[in-house]
Amino acid sequence: MFKILEKQVFSPIIKQFVIEAPKVAKSCKAGQFVILRIHEEGERIPLTIADYDREKGTITIVFQEVGKTTTQLGQMEAGDYIKDFVGPLGEPSHIEKFDGPVVVVGGGVGIAPVHPIARDLKAAGNHVIGIIGARSGDLLFWEDKMREACSELLVTTDDGSYVRKGFVTDVLKEVIEERGKDNIPMVLAIGPQPMMRAVCNLTKEYGIKTIVSLNALMVDGTGMCGCCRVSVGGATKFVCVDGPEFDGHEVDWLELGRRGAYFRPEEQRAMEHHQCKCGSGCGGAK
Amino acid sequence: MTDASKPKKEIKPKKNPMPAQDPVERARNFNEVALGYSREAVIDEANRCLQCKKEPCRQGCPVEVDIPAFIRLAAAGDFAGAIAKIKEKNALPAVCGRVCPQENQCEKYCTLGKKHEPVGIGRIERFCADWELATGVKVPEVAPPTGKRVAVVGSGPAGLTCAADLAKLGHEVTVFEALHVAGGVLMYGIPEFRLPKAVVQAEVENLKKLGVKIEVNSVVGKFTTVDALMEEEGFDAVFIGTGAGLPYFMNIPGENSCGVYSANEFLTRTNLMKAYMFPDWDTPIKIGKKVAVLGGGNVAMDAARTALRLGAEESWIVYRRSHTELPARKEEVEHAEEEGVKFAFLTSPVEILSNDDGWVTGMKCIKYELGEPDASGRRRPVPIEGSEYIMDVDTVVVAIGQGPNPLVPRTTKGLELTKKGNIVADLETGATSKPGVFAGGDVVTGAATVILAMGAGRTAAKSIHEYLMNK
């Protein structure tokens, strides 16, 4: 059992937990993920590690409530226990000193996993330009942490309710135009699939290498089931052991999106079933 | 009977039949198919044993159970004595009694089997094990502590057997399991209807009573490495039994379409995650009307039978050779046939077809004919030109085999591997190229059976003990 030490609510659907998991905290690196299961009947869901404290033995996760499991997770409080919490899984981010400024882009809840990568890139001597964005200002979080992790930080909101109006791709385009495409050796983007895809479309025009962190459906997360397979450069890869980071220009986004949506009707059904049981929806009428 | 003074026993030519759920009914539920002998039946079956002097059955048992001795005790109704005898050599009797391919092992050599049906050794073993689980388990004696610590990586049949043997010898054993529950393939792979998960967990609990520590949610190769376990965590030896956890795919177009599962995914969702109880359990599985399972082994049979139970209208085994070459156990094939699984022999897919949303709509197949025998001695399937046709399916399960999961082999320094990525280990001792590191089971041999993995775990335990005591 893994204790939730702290809970922070960023918005009604975006929450942060600090979880006691010394085994994971001892060895995890930026870019890796964990798989958790809330209770005995629970499903296994992957979440990218947002931060860690090796001394305290804690892992920080930030998640958005999208389905039954994340909604139930969001209802848990500090002091509660998560049944299973395993990691670190996946390959760590590739960190090196690049020749020129690198750009890291975090969209929505994707800001969280970008954070430790930005921090490590900066620690490796890079000039890190951070771009973070959300639909609106109230969904934005970790501006201060990101400002610290990056060399400079640019903030945007889709609706213009905070700092400026525009997508992260709009800001990225301005940065590339301003710095010159040949001076930016690498872009890293994490966020919702349409956002990562849009970033890749943009950077492909400029010919800038772009790394994305994919979120696929998984069961074991150790390369055993192949549920998370994705075509990258025409070859089948497992997100759980070959990724989660890949060259975004090589990813078959259409296939990834389709595979990710495969269980959507069941996810909907699970959510309704959950609401029936917990009384928040139909009051058990179904 | 060799003693002339005893009256000659009347020989019953046939085994006592195993009571089983009705095929039509069971094909739609996940309850165990074989129901187990009654007390009367087990005593009757045990009395079929000739107690012959040569004891040929014993040579067929990979873990060297004293078969005639336990059968003698069971025949006398002394089930406590019988199970104690079995457990001298076998740490997982309730599992073995259910899933061992006895027809190729102990029962293959049974003297009675020369003229008649052999003694139902596996069925008697199962009864004794279930009897003990129901009446209360007696913990075997454990030797005084040696002060030596062993890490076992993987809690499948090889790891559990190795752990049990070492614990009985007085060593401190910690088993590291990647998943959230111990048992490995016994939990995620073999279906509930062949091996109830409660039986597996009861056996795991028995191991804990021997003092074995089990750490679940612990992926060796990720949170730590084999090297770190020895150098930093103070383990004196390591046994690697990580199994065959890497699914093979056909590498044909359309294989990443929605509705194509590896057998590992299909069975893990169903068995480990209990998707058949969705939405009371959270993990979903989607089953179409017509399911094609590619492959002809035991895993393929498990997947095809599982598909029926999940509600598929038709479940097909698609296999490129013929019935004779099916690698699955005869009993598994018969069970599948009885339950209504259909077979498309001499057929193999060349492409999986999908609609605009990427969902499987069919499978382009080619017909084969059998040519000359190949290296395996089986007749080589040869594609028939121009025989392509479309098989109308909406779910495909790829069950063409598994390789070794690379997480541990790749992260262990100085471990010799084969081209396929299996760990090279001496089959007589389990020793690898790295001192203090032993390996056994599917990660060494490639996908095989539960009992062979147990045999390898037991062999390794013996040599780990020698290694530790001479260290």
Coordinates of C-alpha atoms in Angstrom, one line a residue, chain B:
Chain B
M1 CA 2.0 -57.1 -8.2
T2 CA 5.1 -59.1 -8.0
D3 CA 4.5 -60.9 -4.8
A4 CA 3.1 -64.3 -5.8
S5 CA 1.5 -65.0 -2.4
K6 CA -0.9 -62.1 -2.9
P7 CA -4.1 -62.7 -4.9
K8 CA -3.9 -61.2 -8.4
K9 CA -5.7 -57.9 -8.5
E10 CA -8.4 -57.4 -11.0
I11 CA -7.2 -54.7 -13.4
K12 CA -9.7 -52.0 -14.5
P13 CA -8.6 -51.1 -18.0
K14 CA -9.8 -47.5 -17.9
K15 CA -9.1 -44.5 -15.6
N16 CA -11.9 -43.3 -13.4
P17 CA -13.5 -40.6 -15.5
M18 CA -12.8 -37.0 -14.4
P19 CA -16.1 -35.3 -13.6
A20 CA -16.4 -32.1 -15.7
Q21 CA -18.9 -29.3 -16.3
D22 CA -21.1 -29.9 -19.3
P23 CA -19.3 -28.5 -22.4
V24 CA -22.2 -26.3 -23.6
E25 CA -22.7 -24.8 -20.2
R26 CA -19.0 -24.4 -19.3
A27 CA -18.2 -22.7 -22.7
R28 CA -20.1 -19.7 -21.3
N29 CA -18.7 -19.5 -17.8
F30 CA -15.3 -19.1 -16.2
N31 CA -15.7 -21.8 -13.5
E32 CA -13.3 -24.7 -13.5
V33 CA -13.9 -27.3 -16.2
A34 CA -12.6 -30.4 -14.4
L35 CA -14.4 -30.8 -11.1
G36 CA -12.0 -33.2 -9.4
Y37 CA -12.4 -36.8 -8.1
S38 CA -14.6 -37.8 -5.2
R39 CA -13.0 -39.6 -2.2
E40 CA -14.3 -43.0 -3.6
A41 CA -13.0 -42.3 -7.1
V42 CA -9.6 -41.3 -5.9
I43 CA -9.2 -44.4 -3.7
D44 CA -10.4 -46.6 -6.6
E45 CA -8.0 -44.9 -9.0
A46 CA -5.1 -45.2 -6.6
N47 CA -5.8 -48.9 -6.3
R48 CA -5.4 -49.3 -10.0
C49 CA -1.7 -48.7 -9.4
L50 CA 0.3 -52.0 -9.7
Q51 CA 2.9 -50.7 -7.3
C52 CA 5.4 -52.3 -9.7
K53 CA 9.0 -52.7 -8.6
K54 CA 10.6 -50.7 -11.5
E55 CA 8.6 -47.5 -10.7
P56 CA 9.0 -46.3 -14.3
C57 CA 6.6 -43.4 -13.7
R58 CA 9.2 -41.6 -11.5
Q59 CA 11.6 -41.1 -14.5
G60 CA 8.8 -39.1 -16.2
C61 CA 8.5 -36.5 -13.4
P62 CA 10.7 -33.4 -13.8
V63 CA 10.6 -32.8 -10.0
E64 CA 11.1 -36.4 -9.1
V65 CA 8.0 -37.0 -7.0
D66 CA 7.9 -40.4 -5.3
I67 CA 4.8 -41.3 -7.2
P68 CA 4.2 -45.0 -6.1
A69 CA 4.6 -44.0 -2.5
F70 CA 2.0 -41.2 -2.5
I71 CA -0.4 -43.4 -4.5
R72 CA 0.0 -46.2 -2.0
L73 CA -0.9 -43.7 0.8
A74 CA -3.8 -42.4 -1.2
A75 CA -5.1 -45.9 -1.9
A76 CA -5.2 -46.4 1.9
G77 CA -7.1 -43.2 2.3
D78 CA -4.2 -41.5 4.1
F79 CA -4.4 -38.2 2.2
A80 CA -2.3 -36.3 4.8
G81 CA 0.5 -38.8 4.3
A82 CA 0.1 -38.7 0.5
I83 CA 0.3 -34.9 0.2
A84 CA 3.3 -34.8 2.6
K85 CA 5.0 -37.3 0.3
I86 CA 4.2 -35.2 -2.8
K87 CA 5.4 -32.0 -1.1
E88 CA 8.8 -33.5 -0.3
K89 CA 9.5 -32.8 -4.0
N90 CA 6.7 -30.6 -5.3
A91 CA 6.0 -27.1 -3.9
L92 CA 2.9 -26.5 -6.1
P93 CA 0.9 -29.8 -6.2
A94 CA -2.6 -28.2 -6.7
V95 CA -1.2 -26.5 -9.7
C96 CA 0.6 -29.5 -11.1
G97 CA -2.3 -31.8 -10.6
R98 CA -4.2 -29.5 -13.0
V99 CA -1.8 -28.3 -15.6
C100 CA 1.0 -30.8 -16.0
P101 CA 1.0 -32.7 -19.3
Q102 CA 1.0 -36.0 -17.5
E103 CA 0.4 -38.0 -20.7
N104 CA 3.9 -37.0 -21.7
Q105 CA 5.5 -37.5 -18.3
C106 CA 4.7 -39.8 -15.4
E107 CA 1.7 -41.4 -17.0
K108 CA 3.6 -42.0 -20.3
Y109 CA 5.8 -44.5 -18.5
C110 CA 3.1 -46.2 -16.3
T111 CA 3.4 -50.0 -16.6
L112 CA -0.4 -50.3 -16.6
G113 CA -0.4 -47.9 -19.6
K114 CA 1.3 -50.5 -21.8
K115 CA -1.9 -52.5 -22.2
H116 CA -4.6 -50.2 -20.7
E117 CA -5.0 -46.6 -19.7
P118 CA -2.3 -45.5 -17.3
V119 CA -3.1 -44.7 -13.6
G120 CA -4.5 -41.1 -13.4
I121 CA -1.5 -39.9 -11.4
G122 CA -2.3 -36.2 -12.0
R123 CA -5.9 -36.6 -10.9
I124 CA -4.8 -38.3 -7.7
E125 CA -2.2 -35.6 -7.0
R126 CA -4.9 -32.9 -7.5
F127 CA -7.2 -34.6 -5.1
C128 CA -4.6 -34.8 -2.4
A129 CA -3.5 -31.2 -2.9
D130 CA -7.1 -30.0 -2.8
W131 CA -7.8 -32.1 0.2
E132 CA -5.0 -30.4 2.1
L133 CA -6.1 -26.9 1.0
A134 CA -9.6 -27.7 2.3
T135 CA -8.5 -29.3 5.6
G136 CA -5.6 -27.0 6.5
V137 CA -2.1 -26.9 5.3
K138 CA 0.7 -28.4 7.3
V139 CA 3.9 -26.4 7.0
P140 CA 6.9 -28.5 6.1
E141 CA 9.9 -28.4 8.4
V142 CA 12.4 -25.7 7.7
A143 CA 16.1 -26.1 8.3
P144 CA 17.9 -23.8 10.8
P145 CA 18.8 -20.4 9.3
T146 CA 22.0 -20.4 7.3
G147 CA 22.4 -16.6 7.2
K148 CA 22.5 -16.7 3.4
R149 CA 20.2 -14.5 1.4
V150 CA 18.9 -15.3 -2.1
A151 CA 16.9 -13.0 -4.4
V152 CA 14.5 -14.7 -6.8
V153 CA 13.4 -12.6 -9.8
G154 CA 10.0 -13.6 -11.0
S155 CA 7.3 -15.4 -9.1
G156 CA 6.2 -17.9 -11.8
P157 CA 6.5 -21.7 -11.4
A158 CA 10.3 -21.6 -11.7
G159 CA 10.8 -18.8 -9.2
L160 CA 8.2 -20.2 -6.7
T161 CA 9.7 -23.7 -6.7
C162 CA 13.3 -22.4 -6.4
A163 CA 12.2 -20.1 -3.5
A164 CA 10.4 -22.9 -1.7
D165 CA 13.3 -25.3 -1.9
L166 CA 15.8 -22.7 -0.7
A167 CA 13.6 -21.6 2.2
K168 CA 13.3 -25.2 3.3
L169 CA 17.1 -25.5 3.3
G170 CA 17.2 -22.5 5.7
H171 CA 18.1 -19.7 3.4
E172 CA 16.5 -16.3 3.5
V173 CA 14.6 -15.9 0.3
T174 CA 13.0 -12.7 -1.2
V175 CA 11.0 -13.0 -4.4
F176 CA 10.6 -10.0 -6.6
E177 CA 7.5 -9.8 -8.8
A178 CA 6.8 -7.2 -11.4
L179 CA 3.0 -7.4 -11.3
H180 CA 0.8 -6.7 -8.4
V181 CA 0.3 -10.3 -7.5
A182 CA 2.6 -13.3 -7.3
G183 CA 2.2 -16.3 -9.6
G184 CA 3.5 -15.1 -13.0
V185 CA 1.9 -17.1 -15.8
L186 CA -0.2 -19.1 -13.4
M187 CA -2.0 -15.8 -12.7
Y188 CA -1.9 -13.8 -15.9
G189 CA -1.7 -16.6 -18.5
I190 CA -3.5 -19.8 -17.6
P191 CA -7.3 -19.2 -17.5
E192 CA -9.4 -19.4 -14.4
F193 CA -11.4 -22.3 -15.9
R194 CA -8.2 -24.5 -16.1
L195 CA -6.5 -23.2 -13.0
P196 CA -8.6 -21.2 -10.5
K197 CA -6.6 -18.2 -9.2
A198 CA -7.6 -18.9 -5.6
V199 CA -5.7 -22.2 -5.9
V200 CA -2.6 -20.4 -7.1
Q201 CA -2.9 -17.9 -4.3
A202 CA -3.4 -20.7 -1.7
E203 CA -0.1 -22.2 -2.9
V204 CA 1.6 -18.8 -2.7
E205 CA 0.4 -18.4 0.9
N206 CA 1.9 -21.8 1.7
L207 CA 5.3 -20.6 0.5
K208 CA 5.0 -17.5 2.7
K209 CA 4.5 -19.9 5.6
L210 CA 8.0 -21.3 4.8
G211 CA 9.3 -17.8 5.4
V212 CA 9.6 -16.7 1.8
K213 CA 9.2 -12.9 1.4
I214 CA 7.4 -11.8 -1.7
E215 CA 7.7 -8.3 -3.0
V216 CA 5.2 -7.5 -5.7
N217 CA 5.2 -4.3 -7.8
S218 CA 9.0 -4.7 -8.1
V219 CA 10.4 -4.7 -11.7
V220 CA 14.0 -5.9 -11.5
G221 CA 15.8 -4.2 -14.4
K222 CA 14.0 -1.0 -13.5
F223 CA 13.9 -0.1 -9.8
T224 CA 17.1 -2.1 -9.3
T225 CA 19.3 -4.5 -11.2
V226 CA 20.6 -8.0 -10.5
D227 CA 24.1 -6.5 -10.0
A228 CA 22.7 -4.0 -7.4
L229 CA 20.9 -6.8 -5.6
M230 CA 24.2 -8.6 -5.1
E231 CA 26.6 -5.7 -4.7
E232 CA 24.4 -3.2 -2.7
E233 CA 21.5 -5.2 -1.2
G234 CA 23.6 -8.0 0.1
F235 CA 22.1 -11.0 -1.7
D236 CA 24.5 -13.9 -1.9
A237 CA 22.9 -15.4 -5.0
V238 CA 20.2 -14.6 -7.5
F239 CA 17.8 -16.8 -9.4
I240 CA 16.3 -15.4 -12.6
G241 CA 13.0 -16.9 -13.6
T242 CA 11.4 -14.1 -15.6
G243 CA 9.7 -16.4 -18.1
A244 CA 8.6 -15.8 -21.7
G245 CA 7.0 -12.4 -21.4
L246 CA 7.6 -10.9 -24.8
P247 CA 4.7 -11.5 -27.3
Y248 CA 5.6 -12.3 -30.9
F249 CA 3.5 -10.8 -33.7
M250 CA 3.1 -12.0 -37.3
N251 CA 4.6 -8.8 -38.8
I252 CA 1.8 -8.6 -41.4
P253 CA 0.0 -5.4 -42.5
G254 CA -2.8 -4.3 -40.3
E255 CA -1.6 -5.9 -37.2
N256 CA -1.8 -2.7 -35.1
S257 CA -5.5 -2.3 -36.0
C258 CA -8.1 -2.0 -33.2
G259 CA -9.2 -5.5 -32.3
V260 CA -5.9 -7.2 -32.6
Y261 CA -4.5 -8.5 -29.3
S262 CA -1.5 -10.5 -28.4
A263 CA -2.5 -13.6 -26.5
N264 CA -0.6 -12.2 -23.6
E265 CA -2.8 -9.1 -23.6
F266 CA -6.0 -11.0 -24.2
L267 CA -5.3 -13.4 -21.4
T268 CA -3.8 -10.9 -19.0
R269 CA -6.8 -8.7 -19.3
T270 CA -9.1 -11.6 -18.7
N271 CA -7.2 -13.6 -16.1
L272 CA -5.1 -11.2 -14.1
M273 CA -7.3 -8.2 -14.4
K274 CA -10.6 -10.1 -14.4
A275 CA -12.1 -8.3 -17.4
Y276 CA -14.8 -10.9 -17.5
M277 CA -16.2 -9.2 -14.5
F278 CA -16.2 -5.8 -16.1
P279 CA -17.6 -3.3 -15.0
D280 CA -17.5 -4.5 -11.4
W281 CA -13.8 -4.9 -12.1
D282 CA -12.4 -1.9 -13.9
T283 CA -10.4 -3.4 -16.8
P284 CA -12.3 -3.8 -20.0
I285 CA -12.0 -6.3 -22.8
K286 CA -13.8 -6.1 -26.1
I287 CA -14.9 -9.2 -27.8
G288 CA -16.3 -9.3 -31.3
K289 CA -18.8 -11.7 -32.9
K290 CA -16.2 -13.7 -34.7
V291 CA -12.8 -14.2 -33.2
A292 CA -9.7 -15.6 -34.9
V293 CA -6.9 -17.0 -32.8
L294 CA -3.7 -17.4 -34.7
G295 CA -1.6 -20.4 -33.6
G296 CA -2.1 -24.0 -32.5
G297 CA -0.4 -24.3 -29.1
N298 CA -1.9 -24.4 -25.5
V299 CA -2.0 -20.6 -25.3
A300 CA -4.0 -20.5 -28.5
M301 CA -6.5 -23.1 -27.1
D302 CA -6.7 -21.0 -23.9
A303 CA -7.4 -17.9 -25.9
A304 CA -10.0 -19.5 -28.2
R305 CA -11.9 -21.0 -25.2
T306 CA -11.7 -17.7 -23.3
A307 CA -13.2 -15.9 -26.4
L308 CA -16.3 -18.1 -26.2
R309 CA -16.6 -17.4 -22.5
L310 CA -16.4 -13.7 -23.1
G311 CA -19.4 -14.0 -25.4
A312 CA -18.0 -14.5 -28.9
E313 CA -20.5 -16.1 -31.3
E314 CA -17.7 -17.9 -33.1
S315 CA -14.2 -18.6 -32.0
W316 CA -11.7 -20.0 -34.6
I317 CA -8.3 -21.4 -34.3
V318 CA -6.4 -20.5 -37.5
Y319 CA -3.3 -22.7 -37.9
R320 CA -1.1 -23.2 -40.9
R321 CA -0.5 -26.9 -40.4
S322 CA -3.1 -29.7 -39.8
H323 CA -4.8 -31.3 -36.8
T324 CA -2.0 -33.8 -36.4
E325 CA 0.7 -31.1 -36.0
L326 CA -1.2 -29.1 -33.4
P327 CA 1.4 -28.5 -30.6
A328 CA -1.3 -28.1 -28.0
R329 CA -2.0 -30.9 -25.5
K330 CA -4.5 -33.4 -26.8
E331 CA -6.8 -32.8 -23.9
E332 CA -6.8 -29.1 -24.5
V333 CA -7.7 -29.5 -28.1
E334 CA -10.5 -32.0 -27.2
H335 CA -11.9 -29.5 -24.6
A336 CA -11.8 -26.7 -27.2
E337 CA -13.6 -28.9 -29.7
E338 CA -16.2 -30.0 -27.2
E339 CA -16.9 -26.4 -26.3
G340 CA -17.5 -25.4 -30.0
V341 CA -14.2 -23.8 -31.0
K342 CA -13.8 -24.1 -34.7
F343 CA -10.6 -24.9 -36.6
A344 CA -9.3 -23.4 -39.9
F345 CA -6.3 -25.7 -40.7
L346 CA -3.7 -25.2 -43.4
T347 CA -4.5 -21.5 -43.2
S348 CA -2.5 -18.4 -42.4
P349 CA -3.3 -14.7 -42.5
V350 CA -1.3 -12.4 -44.8
E351 CA -3.1 -9.2 -43.9
I352 CA -5.5 -7.9 -41.3
L353 CA -8.2 -5.7 -42.9
S354 CA -9.8 -2.7 -41.1
N355 CA -12.5 -0.1 -41.7
D356 CA -12.0 3.7 -41.9
D357 CA -11.8 3.9 -38.1
G358 CA -9.0 1.3 -38.0
W359 CA -11.2 -1.5 -36.6
V360 CA -10.7 -5.0 -37.7
T361 CA -13.2 -6.1 -40.4
G362 CA -11.6 -9.2 -41.8
M363 CA -8.4 -11.2 -42.4
K364 CA -6.9 -12.0 -45.8
C365 CA -5.7 -15.6 -45.5
I366 CA -3.8 -18.0 -47.7
K367 CA -4.3 -21.7 -47.8
Y368 CA -1.4 -24.1 -47.3
E369 CA -0.6 -27.7 -48.1
L370 CA 1.9 -29.9 -46.3
G371 CA 5.2 -30.6 -48.0
E372 CA 8.3 -32.5 -46.8
P373 CA 9.1 -32.7 -43.1
D374 CA 11.2 -29.8 -41.8
A375 CA 13.9 -29.6 -39.1
S376 CA 11.3 -30.1 -36.4
G377 CA 10.1 -33.3 -38.0
R378 CA 6.7 -31.9 -38.8
R379 CA 5.6 -31.6 -42.4
R380 CA 6.4 -28.1 -43.7
P381 CA 3.4 -26.0 -44.7
V382 CA 3.7 -24.6 -48.2
P383 CA 1.4 -21.8 -49.4
I384 CA -0.9 -22.5 -52.3
E385 CA -0.6 -19.8 -54.9
G386 CA -3.7 -17.9 -55.7
S387 CA -5.6 -19.4 -52.8
E388 CA -6.1 -16.1 -50.9
Y389 CA -9.6 -15.5 -49.5
I390 CA -11.1 -13.2 -46.9
M391 CA -12.1 -14.5 -43.5
D392 CA -14.8 -12.4 -42.0
V393 CA -13.6 -11.7 -38.4
D394 CA -13.7 -8.7 -36.1
T395 CA -11.2 -9.7 -33.4
V396 CA -7.8 -11.3 -33.8
V397 CA -5.7 -12.8 -31.1
V398 CA -2.1 -13.5 -32.0
A399 CA -0.9 -16.6 -30.2
I400 CA 2.2 -17.7 -32.2
G401 CA 4.6 -17.7 -29.2
Q402 CA 6.5 -15.6 -26.8
G403 CA 10.2 -14.8 -26.3
P404 CA 12.1 -13.9 -23.2
N405 CA 11.3 -10.6 -21.6
P406 CA 14.5 -8.5 -22.1
L407 CA 14.3 -6.3 -19.0
V408 CA 16.4 -8.4 -16.8
P409 CA 18.8 -10.0 -19.3
R410 CA 19.6 -6.6 -20.8
T411 CA 20.4 -4.9 -17.5
T412 CA 22.6 -7.6 -16.0
K413 CA 26.3 -7.3 -16.7
G414 CA 28.2 -10.3 -18.0
L415 CA 25.2 -12.5 -18.6
E416 CA 25.6 -14.6 -21.7
L417 CA 22.5 -14.7 -23.9
T418 CA 21.4 -16.6 -27.0
K419 CA 20.6 -14.9 -30.3
K420 CA 16.9 -14.9 -29.3
G421 CA 17.8 -13.3 -26.0
N422 CA 17.4 -16.3 -23.8
I423 CA 19.8 -16.6 -20.9
V424 CA 22.4 -19.3 -21.4
A425 CA 22.3 -21.6 -18.4
D426 CA 23.7 -25.0 -17.7
L427 CA 20.6 -27.3 -17.7
E428 CA 22.2 -29.6 -15.1
T429 CA 22.8 -26.8 -12.6
G430 CA 21.0 -23.6 -13.7
A431 CA 24.4 -21.8 -13.5
T432 CA 24.8 -18.8 -15.9
S433 CA 27.9 -17.2 -17.1
K434 CA 27.8 -14.8 -14.1
P435 CA 29.0 -16.2 -10.8
G436 CA 26.3 -16.4 -8.2
V437 CA 23.5 -15.9 -10.8
F438 CA 21.4 -18.8 -11.8
A439 CA 18.5 -19.0 -14.2
G440 CA 15.7 -21.4 -15.2
G441 CA 12.3 -21.8 -16.8
D442 CA 11.1 -20.2 -20.0
V443 CA 13.7 -17.4 -19.9
V444 CA 16.3 -20.2 -20.5
T445 CA 14.4 -22.7 -22.6
G446 CA 11.9 -20.6 -24.4
A447 CA 8.2 -21.0 -23.8
A448 CA 7.6 -24.5 -22.4
T449 CA 5.5 -26.0 -19.6
V450 CA 4.8 -25.2 -15.9
I451 CA 6.4 -28.4 -14.7
L452 CA 9.6 -28.0 -16.7
A453 CA 10.0 -24.5 -15.3
M454 CA 9.4 -26.0 -11.8
G455 CA 12.0 -28.7 -12.5
A456 CA 14.5 -26.0 -13.5
G457 CA 13.7 -24.0 -10.4
R458 CA 14.3 -27.1 -8.3
T459 CA 17.6 -27.9 -10.1
A460 CA 18.8 -24.4 -9.6
A461 CA 17.9 -24.4 -5.9
K462 CA 20.1 -27.5 -5.4
S463 CA 23.1 -25.9 -7.0
I464 CA 22.4 -22.5 -5.3
H465 CA 22.5 -24.4 -2.0
E466 CA 25.8 -26.0 -2.9
Y467 CA 27.2 -22.6 -4.1
L468 CA 26.2 -20.9 -0.9
M469 CA 27.4 -23.6 1.5
N470 CA 30.9 -23.7 -0.2
K471 CA 31.1 -19.9 -0.5

